[in-house]
Amino acid sequence: MKAEITPQEYEAFKTFLQDACGILLGDNKQYLVKSRLRRIMEENNLNTLGELLERVKRTGRSSLNEVVIDAMTTNETLWFRDNHPFRILQEKLLPEFGDKKSAQSLRIWSAACSTGQEPYSVGMIIEEFRRQRPGKLRDVKITATDISKSVLEVARRGEYEMIAIGRGLSPERQKQFFTPAANGSWQIRPQIKSMVEFRELNLLERYMLGKFDIVLCRNVLIYFSAELKKDILSRIHATLNPGGYLILGASESLNGLPHLYEMVQCHPGIIYRKK
């Protein structure tokens, strides 16, 4: 990107991004746009953000449109990020569903799963629970979704470089749930990988995923406007089975939907139960 971003270009790009995927860029984030789009601009011989927007609008839902959204929505993630949700799963939710469900089935949705660390972390917790309580939760399926094709490709492979393995994963779990690959990376074991199905999904579009007992929608709603956040949470509610649970990010809260969810204090941590 050879030219500085003008205020008009930045406002136009903010509108494009919100319309395309719901993300609401804050003020003075031009540096973020420049750093994330620099390679795309160079590869397409574009000098200004205005030229990029013009190309995207002219070509519609093209590969260029996808890579721009991809670049702006891809975020680094960690294994067992924030810790509390996984402790709540281990100590409260899995025992609750394991004891009450005669069919021993469990359906979980990991929304905005990025490169797969969250759903695979959930899978590890489930496997540990099964080892402690044999015969419980025999039928588990985790559906993991993201808007980005590139991060889903990484997630489906289930193979991570050592630098990514080190972000939140204990040596004990690395040994239990990964095997070394020939190129120095680490491959997640089949018993965890087989639990997870990865699917492309824009949270603004219609959900055709089925019903869930637990939905994790963490650290993504902070990027949406209040109106879109409320709409997404209402549609997530429709995907939950009766008595199902919603888990949000540590910095996110549920406001304005008391008729849909009730708060459950977990000391520490808060989750939400479908009314």
Coordinates of C-alpha atoms in Angstrom, one line a residue:
M1 CA 0.0 0.0 0.0
K2 CA 1.9 3.0 -1.3
A3 CA -0.5 5.8 -0.3
E4 CA -1.8 6.7 3.2
I5 CA -5.4 5.8 3.9
T6 CA -7.7 8.8 3.6
P7 CA -10.5 9.3 6.1
Q8 CA -13.0 8.7 3.2
E9 CA -11.4 5.4 2.3
Y10 CA -11.3 4.3 5.9
E11 CA -15.0 5.0 6.4
A12 CA -15.8 3.2 3.1
F13 CA -13.8 0.2 4.2
K14 CA -15.4 0.1 7.6
T15 CA -18.8 0.0 5.9
F16 CA -17.7 -2.7 3.5
L17 CA -16.4 -4.9 6.3
Q18 CA -19.5 -4.5 8.5
D19 CA -21.8 -5.3 5.6
A20 CA -19.7 -8.4 4.6
C21 CA -19.2 -10.0 7.9
G22 CA -20.5 -7.8 10.7
I23 CA -17.1 -6.7 12.1
L24 CA -17.2 -3.1 13.3
L25 CA -13.8 -1.5 13.0
G26 CA -13.1 1.2 15.6
D27 CA -11.7 4.6 14.9
N28 CA -8.0 5.0 14.2
K29 CA -7.4 1.4 13.2
Q30 CA -5.8 2.4 9.9
Y31 CA -2.5 0.8 11.0
L32 CA -4.3 -2.6 11.4
V33 CA -5.9 -2.3 7.9
K34 CA -2.5 -1.5 6.3
S35 CA -0.6 -4.3 8.0
R36 CA -3.2 -6.9 7.2
L37 CA -3.9 -5.9 3.6
R38 CA -0.3 -5.0 2.6
R39 CA 0.5 -8.3 1.0
I40 CA -2.9 -8.5 -0.8
M41 CA -2.4 -5.0 -2.2
E42 CA 1.1 -5.9 -3.5
E43 CA -0.1 -9.1 -5.1
N44 CA -2.9 -7.3 -7.0
N45 CA -0.8 -4.2 -8.0
L46 CA -3.0 -1.9 -6.0
N47 CA -1.7 1.4 -4.6
T48 CA -4.6 2.7 -2.4
L49 CA -7.4 1.3 -0.3
G50 CA -9.8 3.0 -2.6
E51 CA -8.5 1.0 -5.5
L52 CA -9.0 -2.2 -3.5
L53 CA -12.5 -1.3 -2.6
E54 CA -13.4 -0.5 -6.2
R55 CA -12.0 -3.9 -7.3
V56 CA -13.9 -5.8 -4.7
K57 CA -17.2 -4.0 -5.5
R58 CA -16.7 -4.6 -9.2
T59 CA -16.0 -8.3 -8.8
G60 CA -18.6 -9.1 -6.1
R61 CA -18.2 -12.3 -4.1
S62 CA -14.9 -13.1 -5.7
S63 CA -11.7 -14.7 -4.4
L64 CA -10.3 -11.2 -3.7
N65 CA -13.4 -10.4 -1.6
E66 CA -12.8 -13.6 0.4
V67 CA -9.1 -13.0 1.0
V68 CA -9.7 -9.4 2.2
I69 CA -12.3 -10.7 4.7
D70 CA -10.0 -13.5 5.6
A71 CA -7.1 -11.1 6.3
M72 CA -9.3 -8.9 8.5
T73 CA -11.0 -11.7 10.5
T74 CA -8.1 -14.0 11.2
N75 CA -6.9 -13.8 14.8
E76 CA -4.3 -15.7 16.8
T77 CA -5.8 -18.1 19.4
L78 CA -4.6 -20.3 22.2
W79 CA -5.1 -23.7 23.6
F80 CA -7.5 -23.6 26.6
R81 CA -7.8 -19.9 26.3
D82 CA -9.0 -18.1 29.5
N83 CA -9.1 -21.5 31.3
H84 CA -12.5 -20.9 33.1
P85 CA -14.7 -22.2 30.3
F86 CA -12.8 -25.5 30.2
R87 CA -12.9 -25.9 34.0
I88 CA -16.6 -25.3 33.9
L89 CA -16.9 -27.9 31.2
Q90 CA -14.9 -30.4 33.2
E91 CA -16.4 -29.8 36.6
K92 CA -20.0 -28.8 35.8
L93 CA -21.3 -29.3 32.3
L94 CA -19.9 -32.7 31.3
P95 CA -20.9 -34.4 34.6
E96 CA -24.4 -32.8 34.3
F97 CA -24.9 -34.1 30.7
G98 CA -23.2 -37.4 31.4
D99 CA -25.6 -38.1 34.2
K100 CA -28.9 -37.0 32.8
K101 CA -28.7 -38.1 29.1
S102 CA -29.8 -41.7 28.7
A103 CA -28.5 -41.7 25.1
Q104 CA -25.1 -40.5 26.3
S105 CA -24.9 -38.0 23.4
L106 CA -23.6 -34.5 23.4
R107 CA -23.6 -31.8 20.7
I108 CA -21.3 -28.8 21.0
W109 CA -20.8 -25.8 18.7
S110 CA -17.6 -23.9 18.7
A111 CA -18.4 -20.6 16.8
A112 CA -15.5 -18.6 15.3
C113 CA -13.1 -21.5 15.9
S114 CA -10.1 -20.0 14.1
T115 CA -7.3 -22.5 13.5
G116 CA -9.0 -25.2 15.7
Q117 CA -7.5 -24.7 19.2
E118 CA -10.8 -24.2 20.9
P119 CA -12.7 -27.2 19.6
Y120 CA -9.7 -29.5 19.9
S121 CA -9.2 -28.2 23.5
V122 CA -12.9 -29.1 24.2
G123 CA -12.2 -32.6 22.7
M124 CA -9.3 -33.1 25.1
I125 CA -11.4 -32.2 28.1
I126 CA -14.1 -34.7 26.9
E127 CA -11.5 -37.4 26.4
E128 CA -10.2 -36.8 29.9
F129 CA -13.7 -37.0 31.3
R130 CA -14.4 -40.3 29.5
R131 CA -11.2 -41.8 31.0
Q132 CA -12.3 -40.7 34.5
R133 CA -15.9 -41.9 34.0
P134 CA -15.9 -44.8 31.5
G135 CA -19.1 -45.3 29.6
K136 CA -20.2 -41.7 29.9
L137 CA -20.8 -39.5 26.9
R138 CA -20.0 -42.1 24.3
D139 CA -21.6 -40.1 21.4
V140 CA -20.0 -36.7 21.1
K141 CA -19.9 -34.4 18.1
I142 CA -18.3 -30.9 18.1
T143 CA -19.2 -28.7 15.2
A144 CA -16.6 -25.9 14.7
T145 CA -17.3 -23.0 12.4
D146 CA -15.4 -19.9 11.0
I147 CA -15.8 -17.4 8.2
S148 CA -12.2 -17.9 7.1
K149 CA -11.4 -20.7 4.6
S150 CA -7.7 -20.5 5.3
V151 CA -8.0 -21.0 9.1
L152 CA -10.4 -23.9 8.5
E153 CA -7.8 -25.6 6.3
V154 CA -5.3 -25.4 9.1
A155 CA -7.9 -26.6 11.6
R156 CA -8.9 -29.6 9.5
R157 CA -5.2 -30.7 9.1
G158 CA -4.8 -30.7 12.9
E159 CA -1.1 -30.1 12.5
Y160 CA 0.7 -27.3 14.4
E161 CA 4.2 -26.0 14.6
M162 CA 5.9 -26.0 18.0
I163 CA 5.4 -22.3 18.5
A164 CA 1.7 -22.8 18.2
I165 CA 1.7 -25.9 20.4
G166 CA 3.4 -23.8 23.2
R167 CA 0.6 -21.3 23.4
G168 CA -1.4 -22.6 26.3
L169 CA -0.8 -26.4 25.9
S170 CA 0.8 -28.2 28.8
P171 CA 3.6 -30.7 28.1
E172 CA 1.4 -33.5 29.6
R173 CA -1.5 -32.8 27.2
Q174 CA 1.0 -32.5 24.3
K175 CA 2.3 -35.9 25.1
Q176 CA -1.2 -37.4 25.5
F177 CA -3.0 -35.9 22.6
F178 CA -0.4 -35.2 19.9
T179 CA 2.2 -37.2 17.9
P180 CA 5.3 -35.7 16.3
A181 CA 5.2 -35.2 12.6
A182 CA 8.1 -35.6 10.2
N183 CA 8.6 -31.9 9.6
G184 CA 9.0 -31.0 13.3
S185 CA 5.3 -30.1 13.8
W186 CA 2.8 -31.9 15.9
Q187 CA -0.3 -33.8 14.8
I188 CA -3.4 -34.1 17.0
R189 CA -4.4 -37.7 17.7
P190 CA -7.3 -39.3 15.8
Q191 CA -9.5 -39.8 18.8
I192 CA -9.7 -36.0 19.3
K193 CA -9.7 -35.1 15.6
S194 CA -12.6 -37.4 14.8
M195 CA -14.8 -35.6 17.3
V196 CA -14.7 -32.3 15.4
E197 CA -16.4 -31.3 12.1
F198 CA -15.2 -28.0 10.6
R199 CA -17.6 -25.9 8.5
E200 CA -17.5 -22.5 6.9
L201 CA -20.1 -20.1 8.4
N202 CA -20.7 -16.4 8.5
L203 CA -22.5 -15.6 11.8
L204 CA -24.6 -13.1 10.0
E205 CA -26.1 -15.7 7.7
R206 CA -28.6 -18.5 8.2
Y207 CA -27.5 -21.3 10.5
M208 CA -28.1 -24.8 9.2
L209 CA -26.2 -26.7 11.8
G210 CA -28.8 -28.6 13.9
K211 CA -29.3 -28.4 17.6
F212 CA -26.7 -28.2 20.4
D213 CA -26.4 -28.7 24.1
I214 CA -23.5 -26.3 24.5
V215 CA -22.4 -23.3 22.3
L216 CA -19.1 -21.6 22.8
C217 CA -19.2 -18.1 21.1
R218 CA -16.1 -16.5 22.7
N219 CA -14.1 -13.4 21.9
V220 CA -15.9 -12.7 18.7
L221 CA -19.1 -10.7 19.7
I222 CA -16.8 -7.8 20.8
Y223 CA -16.3 -7.0 17.1
F224 CA -20.0 -6.6 16.3
S225 CA -22.4 -3.7 16.8
A226 CA -24.9 -4.0 19.7
E227 CA -27.7 -4.7 17.2
L228 CA -25.9 -7.5 15.4
K229 CA -24.7 -9.0 18.7
K230 CA -28.3 -9.2 19.9
D231 CA -29.4 -10.8 16.6
I232 CA -26.6 -13.4 16.7
L233 CA -27.4 -14.3 20.3
S234 CA -31.1 -14.7 19.5
R235 CA -30.3 -17.0 16.6
I236 CA -27.8 -19.0 18.8
H237 CA -30.7 -19.4 21.3
A238 CA -32.7 -21.1 18.6
T239 CA -30.0 -23.7 18.0
L240 CA -29.8 -24.7 21.7
N241 CA -31.7 -27.7 23.0
P242 CA -33.9 -27.0 26.1
G243 CA -31.7 -26.3 29.0
G244 CA -28.6 -25.9 26.8
Y245 CA -25.8 -23.6 27.7
L246 CA -24.1 -20.6 26.0
I247 CA -20.5 -19.7 27.0
L248 CA -19.2 -16.3 26.1
G249 CA -15.7 -14.7 26.3
A250 CA -14.3 -13.3 29.5
S251 CA -14.8 -9.7 28.3
E252 CA -18.3 -10.3 26.9
S253 CA -21.6 -10.1 28.6
L254 CA -25.2 -10.9 27.7
N255 CA -27.3 -7.7 27.8
G256 CA -31.0 -7.1 26.8
L257 CA -32.1 -10.8 26.4
P258 CA -33.4 -11.8 29.8
H259 CA -36.3 -13.6 28.2
L260 CA -34.0 -16.0 26.4
Y261 CA -31.2 -16.8 28.8
E262 CA -30.6 -17.0 32.5
M263 CA -27.3 -16.4 34.1
V264 CA -25.5 -19.2 35.9
Q265 CA -22.7 -18.3 38.3
C266 CA -19.9 -20.8 38.3
H267 CA -17.4 -19.2 40.8
P268 CA -15.4 -18.1 39.0
G269 CA -17.0 -17.6 35.6
I270 CA -20.5 -17.0 34.2
I271 CA -22.4 -19.0 31.6
Y272 CA -25.9 -18.7 30.3
R273 CA -28.7 -21.3 30.3
K274 CA -31.5 -21.3 27.7
K275 CA -34.9 -20.5 29.1

